[in-house]
Tab-separated table of C-alpha atoms in Angstrom:
chain	number	residue	atom	x	y	z
A	21	UNK	CA	2.391	14.445	13.313
A	22	UNK	CA	0.107	13.456	10.440
A	23	UNK	CA	1.188	10.601	8.199
A	24	UNK	CA	1.477	12.947	5.240
A	25	UNK	CA	3.732	15.295	7.239
A	26	UNK	CA	5.789	12.369	8.484
A	27	UNK	CA	6.299	10.991	4.978
A	28	UNK	CA	7.171	14.449	3.671
A	29	UNK	CA	9.789	14.762	6.413
A	30	UNK	CA	11.132	11.314	5.517
A	31	UNK	CA	10.666	11.433	1.749
A	32	UNK	CA	14.425	11.304	1.169
A	33	UNK	CA	14.594	8.100	3.249
A	34	UNK	CA	11.366	6.412	2.190
A	35	UNK	CA	13.023	3.913	-0.134
A	36	UNK	CA	15.509	3.076	2.615
A	37	UNK	CA	12.618	2.564	5.033
A	38	UNK	CA	11.116	0.070	2.582
A	39	UNK	CA	14.417	-1.563	1.603
A	40	UNK	CA	13.291	-4.992	2.826
A	41	UNK	CA	10.186	-5.017	0.614
A	42	UNK	CA	10.361	-7.211	-2.487
A	43	UNK	CA	8.565	-4.883	-4.888
A	44	UNK	CA	9.365	-7.062	-7.878
A	45	UNK	CA	7.825	-10.187	-6.318
A	46	UNK	CA	4.701	-8.240	-5.348
A	47	UNK	CA	4.347	-6.701	-8.809
A	48	UNK	CA	4.969	-10.002	-10.595
A	49	UNK	CA	2.387	-11.747	-8.416
A	50	UNK	CA	-0.335	-9.231	-9.240
A	51	UNK	CA	0.679	-9.394	-12.909
A	52	UNK	CA	0.023	-13.164	-12.801
A	53	UNK	CA	-3.320	-12.650	-11.089
A	54	UNK	CA	-4.249	-10.066	-13.709
A	55	UNK	CA	-3.436	-12.585	-16.433
A	56	UNK	CA	-5.821	-15.053	-14.764
A	57	UNK	CA	-8.705	-12.797	-13.737
A	58	UNK	CA	-8.246	-9.663	-15.840
A	59	UNK	CA	-9.452	-8.497	-19.239
A	60	UNK	CA	-6.095	-8.806	-21.085
A	61	UNK	CA	-5.654	-5.022	-21.044
A	62	UNK	CA	-2.398	-3.330	-20.061
A	63	UNK	CA	-3.355	0.004	-18.499
A	64	UNK	CA	-2.567	0.244	-14.790
A	65	UNK	CA	-3.030	2.682	-11.910
A	66	UNK	CA	-1.284	2.337	-8.538
A	67	UNK	CA	-3.037	3.975	-5.573
A	68	UNK	CA	-0.795	5.436	-2.844
A	69	UNK	CA	2.127	4.841	-5.190
A	70	UNK	CA	4.771	6.558	-3.026
A	71	UNK	CA	8.055	6.897	-4.894
A	72	UNK	CA	6.865	4.580	-7.672
A	73	UNK	CA	8.717	1.259	-7.218
A	74	UNK	CA	5.670	-0.829	-8.123
A	75	UNK	CA	4.927	1.423	-11.093
A	76	UNK	CA	8.471	0.851	-12.325
A	77	UNK	CA	8.029	-2.926	-12.288
A	78	UNK	CA	4.654	-2.777	-14.033
A	79	UNK	CA	6.134	-0.616	-16.789
A	80	UNK	CA	8.932	-3.141	-17.165
A	81	UNK	CA	6.241	-5.844	-17.493
A	82	UNK	CA	4.719	-4.013	-20.461
A	83	UNK	CA	1.993	-1.951	-18.781
A	84	UNK	CA	1.046	1.660	-19.417
A	85	UNK	CA	1.327	2.485	-15.747
A	86	UNK	CA	0.401	5.531	-13.687
A	87	UNK	CA	0.160	6.426	-10.005
A	88	UNK	CA	-1.430	8.743	-7.499
A	89	UNK	CA	-0.503	9.775	-3.996
A	90	UNK	CA	-1.235	12.518	-1.450
A	91	UNK	CA	2.429	13.399	-0.988
A	92	UNK	CA	4.017	15.609	-3.648
A	93	UNK	CA	7.678	15.001	-2.624
A	94	UNK	CA	7.019	11.264	-3.076
A	95	UNK	CA	5.495	11.890	-6.499
A	96	UNK	CA	8.487	14.010	-7.506
A	97	UNK	CA	10.750	11.038	-6.791
A	98	UNK	CA	8.341	8.682	-8.579
A	99	UNK	CA	8.575	10.831	-11.711
A	100	UNK	CA	12.370	10.577	-11.641
A	101	UNK	CA	12.133	6.789	-11.264
A	102	UNK	CA	9.436	6.450	-13.942
A	103	UNK	CA	9.675	9.377	-16.375
A	104	UNK	CA	7.359	7.649	-18.859
A	105	UNK	CA	4.507	7.367	-16.289
A	106	UNK	CA	1.842	9.873	-15.346
A	107	UNK	CA	1.446	10.776	-11.667
A	108	UNK	CA	-1.209	12.857	-9.947
A	109	UNK	CA	-1.685	14.380	-6.507
A	110	UNK	CA	-5.029	12.934	-5.433
A	111	UNK	CA	-6.833	11.341	-2.517
A	112	UNK	CA	-7.619	7.723	-3.343
A	113	UNK	CA	-11.036	8.064	-1.682
A	114	UNK	CA	-12.247	10.444	-4.386
A	115	UNK	CA	-9.889	10.230	-7.336
A	116	UNK	CA	-10.718	10.647	-10.999
A	117	UNK	CA	-9.000	9.382	-14.144
A	118	UNK	CA	-8.937	10.841	-17.643
A	119	UNK	CA	-9.252	7.371	-19.186
A	120	UNK	CA	-10.422	4.057	-17.765
A	121	UNK	CA	-7.776	1.483	-16.818
A	122	UNK	CA	-7.618	-2.317	-16.755
A	123	UNK	CA	-5.837	-2.861	-13.448
A	124	UNK	CA	-5.777	-0.864	-10.217
A	125	UNK	CA	-3.446	-1.826	-7.378
A	126	UNK	CA	-3.032	-0.672	-3.804
A	127	UNK	CA	-0.008	-2.239	-2.118
A	128	UNK	CA	1.445	-2.170	1.404
A	129	UNK	CA	-1.960	-2.130	3.147
A	130	UNK	CA	-2.489	1.420	1.895
A	131	UNK	CA	-6.242	0.888	1.529
A	132	UNK	CA	-6.344	1.333	5.313
A	133	UNK	CA	-5.304	4.974	4.846
A	134	UNK	CA	-8.920	5.752	3.935
A	135	UNK	CA	-10.284	7.969	6.696
A	136	UNK	CA	-13.090	5.775	7.999
A	137	UNK	CA	-15.593	3.305	6.573
A	138	UNK	CA	-17.446	5.941	4.538
A	139	UNK	CA	-14.209	7.055	2.848
A	140	UNK	CA	-13.331	3.413	2.205
A	141	UNK	CA	-16.666	2.962	0.427
A	142	UNK	CA	-16.010	6.126	-1.584
A	143	UNK	CA	-12.642	4.696	-2.590
A	144	UNK	CA	-14.235	1.449	-3.783
A	145	UNK	CA	-16.775	3.418	-5.818
A	146	UNK	CA	-13.977	5.529	-7.336
A	147	UNK	CA	-12.050	2.366	-8.238
A	148	UNK	CA	-15.121	0.818	-9.854
A	149	UNK	CA	-15.747	3.975	-11.880
A	150	UNK	CA	-12.117	4.090	-13.044
A	151	UNK	CA	-11.924	0.486	-14.276
A	152	UNK	CA	-12.691	-0.807	-17.747
A	153	UNK	CA	-15.196	-3.619	-18.167
A	154	UNK	CA	-13.649	-6.745	-16.677
A	155	UNK	CA	-10.905	-4.735	-14.995
A	156	UNK	CA	-9.585	-5.810	-11.605
A	157	UNK	CA	-8.642	-4.180	-8.310
A	158	UNK	CA	-5.876	-5.872	-6.310
A	159	UNK	CA	-4.843	-4.958	-2.773
A	160	UNK	CA	-3.804	-6.432	0.554
A	161	UNK	CA	-5.577	-5.805	3.859
A	162	UNK	CA	-5.687	-6.961	7.467
A	163	UNK	CA	-8.730	-8.149	9.404
A	164	UNK	CA	-9.124	-6.040	12.545
A	165	UNK	CA	-10.212	-9.096	14.539
A	166	UNK	CA	-6.924	-10.879	13.785
A	167	UNK	CA	-4.504	-8.084	14.689
A	168	UNK	CA	-1.833	-8.884	17.277
A	169	UNK	CA	-1.109	-5.494	18.816
A	170	UNK	CA	2.086	-6.808	20.411
A	171	UNK	CA	3.591	-7.830	17.075
A	172	UNK	CA	5.911	-5.596	15.051
A	173	UNK	CA	8.483	-5.718	12.269
A	174	UNK	CA	11.895	-4.082	12.418
A	175	UNK	CA	14.852	-3.674	10.117
A	176	UNK	CA	18.063	-1.657	10.023
A	177	UNK	CA	19.664	0.015	7.017
A	178	UNK	CA	22.740	2.147	6.434
A	179	UNK	CA	23.013	5.206	4.215
A	180	UNK	CA	26.217	7.228	3.948
A	181	UNK	CA	27.362	7.676	7.548
A	182	UNK	CA	23.967	7.113	9.171
A	183	UNK	CA	22.275	4.010	10.556
A	184	UNK	CA	18.476	3.820	10.382
A	185	UNK	CA	16.235	1.565	12.456
A	186	UNK	CA	12.651	1.238	11.259
A	187	UNK	CA	9.948	-0.369	13.394
A	188	UNK	CA	6.228	-0.662	12.646
A	189	UNK	CA	3.200	-2.517	13.909
A	190	UNK	CA	-0.595	-2.494	13.993
A	191	UNK	CA	-2.616	-1.701	17.104
A	192	UNK	CA	-6.353	-2.293	17.443
A	193	UNK	CA	-8.272	-1.505	20.625
A	194	UNK	CA	-10.781	-4.294	20.056
A	195	UNK	CA	-13.753	-2.077	19.235
A	196	UNK	CA	-14.773	0.324	16.490
A	197	UNK	CA	-13.438	1.013	13.023
A	198	UNK	CA	-10.132	2.690	13.828
A	199	UNK	CA	-6.723	1.062	14.150
A	200	UNK	CA	-3.274	2.567	14.504
A	201	UNK	CA	-0.202	2.105	12.386
A	202	UNK	CA	2.634	2.729	14.826
A	203	UNK	CA	5.934	3.841	13.305
A	204	UNK	CA	9.229	4.437	15.028
A	205	UNK	CA	12.278	5.570	13.051
A	206	UNK	CA	15.713	6.310	14.470
A	207	UNK	CA	18.562	7.848	12.511
A	208	UNK	CA	21.990	7.782	14.156
A	209	UNK	CA	24.762	9.715	12.431
A	210	UNK	CA	28.375	9.057	13.312
A	211	UNK	CA	30.435	12.111	14.240
A	212	UNK	CA	34.165	11.717	14.876
A	213	UNK	CA	34.451	14.987	16.774
A	214	UNK	CA	31.356	14.869	18.965
A	215	UNK	CA	28.876	12.313	20.234
A	216	UNK	CA	26.818	10.501	17.632
A	217	UNK	CA	23.640	12.386	16.766
A	218	UNK	CA	20.304	10.550	16.874
A	219	UNK	CA	17.052	11.791	15.368
A	220	UNK	CA	13.798	10.014	16.235
A	221	UNK	CA	10.455	10.117	14.462
A	222	UNK	CA	7.281	8.731	16.051
A	223	UNK	CA	3.878	8.368	14.458
A	224	UNK	CA	0.634	6.743	15.510
A	225	UNK	CA	-1.466	7.202	12.436
A	226	UNK	CA	-5.184	6.379	12.671
A	227	UNK	CA	-6.343	4.097	9.871
A	228	UNK	CA	-9.635	2.477	9.004
A	229	UNK	CA	-10.203	-0.912	10.629
A	230	UNK	CA	-12.584	-3.525	9.282
A	231	UNK	CA	-13.268	-7.223	9.437
A	232	UNK	CA	-13.117	-9.203	6.225
A	233	UNK	CA	-16.875	-9.679	6.541
A	234	UNK	CA	-17.360	-5.895	6.545
A	235	UNK	CA	-14.917	-5.471	3.682
A	236	UNK	CA	-16.629	-8.079	1.523
A	237	UNK	CA	-20.007	-6.425	2.115
A	238	UNK	CA	-18.534	-3.098	0.954
A	239	UNK	CA	-17.023	-4.751	-2.142
A	240	UNK	CA	-20.056	-6.819	-3.189
A	241	UNK	CA	-21.997	-4.077	-5.025
A	242	UNK	CA	-19.045	-3.481	-7.333
A	243	UNK	CA	-16.918	-6.608	-7.650
A	244	UNK	CA	-16.655	-10.365	-7.915
A	245	UNK	CA	-14.313	-11.154	-5.000
A	246	UNK	CA	-11.425	-13.634	-4.854
A	247	UNK	CA	-9.229	-13.883	-1.734
A	248	UNK	CA	-5.757	-15.426	-1.528
A	249	UNK	CA	-3.231	-16.146	1.168
A	250	UNK	CA	-0.709	-13.358	1.675
A	251	UNK	CA	2.054	-15.052	-0.308
A	252	UNK	CA	3.497	-13.308	-3.355
A	253	UNK	CA	5.502	-16.371	-4.430
A	254	UNK	CA	2.521	-18.610	-5.120
A	255	UNK	CA	-1.213	-18.331	-5.676
A	256	UNK	CA	-3.019	-20.064	-2.824
A	257	UNK	CA	-6.723	-19.579	-2.034
A	258	UNK	CA	-7.362	-18.045	1.387
A	259	UNK	CA	-8.019	-20.755	3.991
A	260	UNK	CA	-10.274	-18.384	6.003
A	261	UNK	CA	-7.993	-18.514	9.046
A	262	UNK	CA	-5.397	-15.782	8.628
A	263	UNK	CA	-6.160	-12.075	8.945
A	264	UNK	CA	-3.674	-11.070	6.274
A	265	UNK	CA	-4.739	-11.637	2.667
A	266	UNK	CA	-4.582	-10.494	-0.942
A	267	UNK	CA	-7.881	-9.471	-2.559
A	268	UNK	CA	-8.521	-9.732	-6.293
A	269	UNK	CA	-11.741	-7.949	-7.223
A	270	UNK	CA	-13.212	-8.151	-10.755
A	271	UNK	CA	-15.456	-5.286	-11.825
A	272	UNK	CA	-19.096	-6.230	-12.337
């Protein structure tokens, strides 16, 4: 199953799947970084925006916010959440905007959804073209050489009479520029008359893998690069040890 098909199938449960994510802390952190490194503008575009939770927080922080995604059911829900925002069905590797923006974000490691290094470079060029002078691009990413393929995160949530268990983790073979995002979702629905019913979704979605060295080389033609530890509660320069970081890239 492709990731887009999986997310379409699960679009009604996507927010539940991400219930443990602190969207407000993430949005507030990037807002602070934009105040430090940005151009004082307030127009914002969120790549791979999903159902729009980050867009909602940026609007509440005073931004003219918009979003794009490849999944129309997600965008339909984003429009309900953020009726004042504009959303478009586009691929972030080759998107276009009608007016330049001051801040572009890409949360939840979604930059890795680019289909290969060439598509990643196309995405960076599209971002550069869409930004105003002095605009910034903020995203998080993992270094392929630091991935622990045995590590995963898991959480459980309840909705109506169903219990959901969500599990995800990265897998990298050790060579090449492909890594997998492994997802496992179980939905168990209680039934008083028959046995409980369990639905299971599996996905191993190929994503682009890169080292931070490769990523910085791809960014250099377009941006001044600042890297921070993956901590949305405080701004701490990257100590060059972890493989999980926040990138703040100022258009040049």
